[in-house]
Amino acid sequence: MSAPISFNPKQQKVIDHIDGSLVVLAPVGTGKTSVLSARVAKAIHSGIAPSRILCLTFTNRAATEMGNRLAQSLPQVCRQLTIKTFHGLCAWMLRLEAQTIGLPADFVVYDDSDCFDILKALSRLEKDSEVRDLIGAIEACKSRAPQTQLSLELTLGDLFTTLDPPARLVAQKYQKVLSNRHALDFADLVFYTRSMLQLMPAVAERWANRFDLVQVDEVQDTHLGEYEIVSHLAGKSRNLALIGDLDQTIYAWRGSEPDVVLTRFKAEFRPTAYDLSLNYRATQTLLQAASAFADQFKERHTQITPSPTCDIGEKIRVHTAANEAQEAQWIAAQIATLAQNTADFRYDRLSILTRTNRRAQCIAAVLMQEGIPCITVEQYQFFLRQEIKDALAYLRFITNPFDTGAFRRLVTTPRREIGQETLRAIYREGQPCGFRLIDLAKPQPFMNDDPLGAVIEGFLNDTLVVFDVETTGTAVGSDIIEIAAVRLVNGDVEDQFHAYIADAADVGDSEQIHGYSNEFLKQNGQPAKAVLASFCQFAGASLLVGHNVG
């Protein structure tokens, strides 16, 4: 068992501040994650229920690190905490409320690569840089949308009025493609969550009462739209903490505006201000150099002070080469010397930073020639590798049969003698009659001459059972808690079925959607085995048609 962490006086003040809002300016290396973890533990020991605590950060890695820290210190209650990224929080909220606000509950989230592929095809732009500029413009429309432009319409037709006409048309087509595929991009997640909280009073009230303590790490990477969400979640408790280092803002190109966020936070919440300046992670030499560099900023927000425990460290060397090839050779020579003079040398503990991707490729080529193992960031991005995206396309299409992008990938990779021209012809000729590319993956259109042929036939001339379910969540493994159905014979209602299930898992947050508490289900329900057996007997050999049954 590891020894308890000893905190300095400034760190301890942040940990002890449980009631009321606070802002903490803390550079990297100041023990920020440990402090925030200890603050959550202190809040729980002070009586705040773990399920009422929300911890937000900007990256999955930081969220995982926070979860691991809390799992060590609070193994019994860690699973009850809500620890998410901003995008993870928004996706979670939207899935819980999807039925209420009109979103498909099975929506998928498209990453930057997916969005790039769609826009490249729609815009016909030749340069990748132009496509990325268009992506940025669309993201800006969503992230900077004023409250008067918020909407729950999936096509967002009126949102792109600031774009020039050609770009506006492409943006509208892009949103239509996402809607048809039951997909949202990262900017959509924040936009629709803001819209939900602004336009749905009952939903907004539920979420305003959901948490008693909210803390947000890496606040320098957030924009005003994201702040509006967390300020709503903490609006009633008034217990919001924002933590970060404004001198490390690197996402301004994606809309982050920490100065605006903190100005509004201070005006609305009147937080207590703290700063953590003692750095424990690097040598004194490196920290002094970093601080001297930051002194050149127009405005300095935080200070870097080496901890007395930090080593002095080696002096920083500056090397000038005649050209990029000689520079790469010099770097290779330095690494080779380190490897020769260091026992159990690990190449994966070295990193080379370059200003451009082209320079990184040049250095990587020289390192490989010299027998020095290396990998570039592009090679390391596992989920962007072609074969991984191909494999994931199958899984995405299995879980979301509306995902045209995934189906297009699995149809064309590996080669199946189905070219892009064939796919375009199917799309072009299928539009007037509502036939979609994804319909080719279903046997019904071929067996019944229509995607809904079997349903039409069952309704008019046979037995059809239409049913719906409520569950404990939106995931595939969620427990069913209610089944309602009607049996139609030749189009006329013959019988109805309705039952609650008593022995399902804890309903948790889903009670906000369906309104059934655990106690209600215990009093009014029956065992799942009996209910499902009765439903199967009710349905018999009928054709089943359902909503929310995926």
Short mmCIF file of C-alpha atoms in Angstrom, two decimals, residues 213-428:
data_model
loop_
_atom_site.label_atom_id
_atom_site.label_comp_id
_atom_site.label_asym_id
_atom_site.label_seq_id
_atom_site.Cartn_x
_atom_site.Cartn_y
_atom_site.Cartn_z
CA LEU A 213 -20.23 19.52 -6.51
CA VAL A 214 -18.76 20.14 -9.97
CA GLN A 215 -15.06 20.57 -10.71
CA VAL A 216 -13.54 21.23 -14.14
CA ASP A 217 -9.88 20.62 -14.93
CA GLU A 218 -7.96 22.14 -17.86
CA VAL A 219 -10.29 25.12 -18.00
CA GLN A 220 -7.91 26.83 -20.44
CA ASP A 221 -9.14 24.47 -23.17
CA THR A 222 -12.84 25.31 -22.81
CA HIS A 223 -15.07 27.68 -24.71
CA LEU A 224 -18.09 29.65 -23.57
CA GLY A 225 -20.61 27.06 -24.79
CA GLU A 226 -19.03 24.38 -22.60
CA TYR A 227 -18.97 26.79 -19.66
CA GLU A 228 -22.71 27.42 -20.08
CA ILE A 229 -23.34 23.70 -19.56
CA VAL A 230 -21.29 23.35 -16.36
CA SER A 231 -22.60 26.64 -14.97
CA HIS A 232 -26.14 25.29 -15.42
CA LEU A 233 -25.22 22.02 -13.68
CA ALA A 234 -23.74 23.96 -10.75
CA GLY A 235 -26.22 26.83 -10.80
CA LYS A 236 -28.24 25.66 -7.80
CA SER A 237 -25.44 24.23 -5.64
CA ARG A 238 -23.15 27.21 -6.40
CA ASN A 239 -20.35 24.71 -5.88
CA LEU A 240 -18.23 24.95 -9.04
CA ALA A 241 -14.44 24.72 -9.25
CA LEU A 242 -12.46 25.66 -12.37
CA ILE A 243 -8.82 24.63 -12.48
CA GLY A 244 -6.14 25.17 -15.10
CA ASP A 245 -3.21 27.16 -16.46
CA LEU A 246 -4.14 30.04 -18.74
CA ASP A 247 -0.52 30.27 -19.91
CA GLN A 248 -0.95 26.90 -21.64
CA THR A 249 -3.89 27.72 -23.88
CA ILE A 250 -3.27 25.80 -27.13
CA TYR A 251 -6.81 25.27 -28.42
CA ALA A 252 -7.73 28.82 -29.42
CA TRP A 253 -7.86 27.54 -33.00
CA ARG A 254 -10.73 25.27 -31.90
CA GLY A 255 -12.62 27.97 -30.06
CA SER A 256 -11.22 27.91 -26.52
CA GLU A 257 -11.56 31.28 -24.81
CA PRO A 258 -10.46 30.91 -21.17
CA ASP A 259 -10.26 34.63 -20.46
CA VAL A 260 -13.91 35.06 -21.44
CA VAL A 261 -14.90 31.94 -19.49
CA LEU A 262 -13.14 33.06 -16.29
CA THR A 263 -14.48 36.60 -16.55
CA ARG A 264 -18.04 35.29 -16.74
CA PHE A 265 -17.40 32.69 -14.02
CA LYS A 266 -16.10 35.35 -11.63
CA ALA A 267 -19.09 37.58 -12.35
CA GLU A 268 -21.67 34.81 -11.88
CA PHE A 269 -20.19 32.72 -9.05
CA ARG A 270 -17.84 35.08 -7.15
CA PRO A 271 -15.28 32.28 -6.63
CA THR A 272 -12.39 32.23 -4.17
CA ALA A 273 -9.08 32.36 -6.05
CA TYR A 274 -6.11 30.07 -5.34
CA ASP A 275 -2.83 29.43 -7.12
CA LEU A 276 -0.44 26.50 -7.07
CA SER A 277 3.07 27.49 -8.12
CA LEU A 278 5.47 24.93 -6.62
CA ASN A 279 6.47 22.56 -9.42
CA TYR A 280 7.62 19.03 -8.54
CA ARG A 281 7.94 17.43 -11.95
CA ALA A 282 10.99 18.88 -13.75
CA THR A 283 14.52 20.08 -12.98
CA GLN A 284 15.21 23.60 -11.77
CA THR A 285 17.04 24.40 -15.01
CA LEU A 286 14.09 23.43 -17.21
CA LEU A 287 11.54 25.18 -15.02
CA GLN A 288 13.54 28.41 -14.97
CA ALA A 289 13.85 28.28 -18.76
CA ALA A 290 10.11 27.68 -19.15
CA SER A 291 9.32 30.54 -16.81
CA ALA A 292 11.67 32.87 -18.68
CA PHE A 293 9.92 31.93 -21.93
CA ALA A 294 6.47 32.56 -20.43
CA ASP A 295 7.67 35.97 -19.23
CA GLN A 296 7.61 37.06 -22.88
CA PHE A 297 3.82 36.65 -23.06
CA LYS A 298 1.76 39.81 -23.26
CA GLU A 299 0.02 38.75 -20.07
CA ARG A 300 1.32 36.22 -17.56
CA HIS A 301 -1.32 34.36 -15.51
CA THR A 302 0.63 31.80 -13.46
CA GLN A 303 4.07 31.47 -11.93
CA ILE A 304 6.47 28.52 -12.00
CA THR A 305 8.53 27.99 -8.86
CA PRO A 306 10.80 24.91 -8.63
CA SER A 307 10.20 22.86 -5.52
CA PRO A 308 13.24 22.68 -3.19
CA THR A 309 13.22 18.92 -3.86
CA CYS A 310 13.84 19.38 -7.61
CA ASP A 311 17.27 18.51 -8.99
CA ILE A 312 19.26 21.31 -10.62
CA GLY A 313 19.53 19.30 -13.84
CA GLU A 314 21.75 19.56 -16.89
CA LYS A 315 22.24 22.79 -18.79
CA ILE A 316 20.18 23.31 -21.90
CA ARG A 317 22.17 22.98 -25.12
CA VAL A 318 21.49 24.84 -28.36
CA HIS A 319 22.71 23.30 -31.63
CA THR A 320 22.54 24.95 -35.04
CA ALA A 321 22.81 22.82 -38.16
CA ALA A 322 23.40 23.83 -41.79
CA ASN A 323 20.28 22.02 -43.04
CA GLU A 324 17.57 19.63 -41.93
CA ALA A 325 19.57 16.53 -42.92
CA GLN A 326 22.56 17.53 -40.76
CA GLU A 327 20.20 18.40 -37.93
CA ALA A 328 18.67 14.91 -38.13
CA GLN A 329 22.15 13.31 -38.18
CA TRP A 330 23.13 15.26 -35.06
CA ILE A 331 19.98 14.14 -33.25
CA ALA A 332 20.67 10.52 -34.22
CA ALA A 333 24.23 10.83 -32.92
CA GLN A 334 23.02 12.18 -29.55
CA ILE A 335 20.59 9.30 -29.15
CA ALA A 336 23.24 6.74 -30.11
CA THR A 337 25.60 8.19 -27.47
CA LEU A 338 22.90 8.02 -24.80
CA ALA A 339 22.12 4.41 -25.71
CA GLN A 340 25.80 3.40 -25.51
CA ASN A 341 26.40 5.10 -22.15
CA THR A 342 23.18 4.15 -20.37
CA ALA A 343 22.42 0.72 -18.95
CA ASP A 344 18.95 -0.64 -19.84
CA PHE A 345 18.40 2.32 -22.14
CA ARG A 346 14.77 2.77 -23.25
CA TYR A 347 14.14 4.45 -26.59
CA ASP A 348 10.47 4.95 -25.70
CA ARG A 349 11.52 7.45 -23.03
CA LEU A 350 12.76 9.89 -25.68
CA SER A 351 10.67 12.35 -27.67
CA ILE A 352 11.54 14.76 -30.47
CA LEU A 353 9.38 17.84 -30.99
CA THR A 354 9.32 19.56 -34.38
CA ARG A 355 7.54 22.61 -35.70
CA THR A 356 6.20 20.91 -38.81
CA ASN A 357 5.16 17.40 -39.77
CA ARG A 358 7.57 17.49 -42.73
CA ARG A 359 10.55 18.00 -40.43
CA ALA A 360 9.39 15.12 -38.21
CA GLN A 361 9.24 12.81 -41.23
CA CYS A 362 12.78 13.84 -42.24
CA ILE A 363 14.20 13.08 -38.79
CA ALA A 364 12.30 9.79 -38.57
CA ALA A 365 13.78 8.68 -41.91
CA VAL A 366 17.35 9.38 -40.73
CA LEU A 367 16.77 7.61 -37.40
CA MET A 368 15.55 4.52 -39.22
CA GLN A 369 18.63 4.61 -41.48
CA GLU A 370 20.84 4.68 -38.38
CA GLY A 371 19.00 1.71 -36.83
CA ILE A 372 17.33 3.78 -34.12
CA PRO A 373 13.73 2.62 -33.52
CA CYS A 374 11.20 5.43 -33.75
CA ILE A 375 7.55 6.08 -34.37
CA THR A 376 5.81 9.29 -35.42
CA VAL A 377 2.59 10.58 -33.88
CA GLU A 378 0.69 9.66 -37.02
CA GLN A 379 1.87 6.06 -36.76
CA TYR A 380 1.04 5.97 -33.06
CA GLN A 381 -2.58 7.05 -33.51
CA PHE A 382 -3.90 3.50 -33.39
CA PHE A 383 -7.55 4.20 -34.14
CA LEU A 384 -6.70 6.27 -37.22
CA ARG A 385 -4.88 3.38 -38.87
CA GLN A 386 -6.58 2.14 -42.02
CA GLU A 387 -7.00 -1.48 -40.92
CA ILE A 388 -8.37 -0.46 -37.51
CA LYS A 389 -10.93 1.90 -39.04
CA ASP A 390 -11.92 -0.90 -41.44
CA ALA A 391 -12.48 -3.32 -38.56
CA LEU A 392 -14.37 -0.74 -36.52
CA ALA A 393 -16.66 -0.09 -39.49
CA TYR A 394 -18.13 -3.58 -39.08
CA LEU A 395 -18.76 -3.01 -35.37
CA ARG A 396 -20.22 0.44 -35.99
CA PHE A 397 -22.62 -0.87 -38.61
CA ILE A 398 -23.69 -3.78 -36.41
CA THR A 399 -24.56 -1.40 -33.57
CA ASN A 400 -25.99 1.34 -35.81
CA PRO A 401 -27.51 0.08 -39.09
CA PHE A 402 -28.10 3.72 -40.14
CA ASP A 403 -24.36 4.44 -40.35
CA THR A 404 -23.95 4.84 -44.09
CA GLY A 405 -20.28 5.81 -43.70
CA ALA A 406 -19.45 2.55 -41.96
CA PHE A 407 -21.39 0.53 -44.54
CA ARG A 408 -19.67 2.32 -47.43
CA ARG A 409 -16.28 1.45 -45.91
CA LEU A 410 -17.07 -2.24 -45.41
CA VAL A 411 -18.53 -2.49 -48.94
CA THR A 412 -15.41 -1.04 -50.58
CA THR A 413 -12.69 -2.46 -48.27
CA PRO A 414 -11.41 -4.98 -49.13
CA ARG A 415 -12.16 -4.63 -52.85
CA ARG A 416 -15.44 -6.30 -53.85
CA GLU A 417 -15.67 -5.00 -57.45
CA ILE A 418 -18.08 -2.32 -56.22
CA GLY A 419 -16.71 1.06 -57.24
CA GLN A 420 -17.53 4.62 -56.25
CA GLU A 421 -19.51 5.16 -59.46
CA THR A 422 -21.81 2.25 -58.58
CA LEU A 423 -22.38 3.66 -55.11
CA ARG A 424 -23.11 7.12 -56.54
CA ALA A 425 -25.64 5.59 -58.96
CA ILE A 426 -27.43 3.80 -56.11
CA TYR A 427 -27.52 7.03 -54.12
CA ARG A 428 -28.70 9.10 -57.09
#
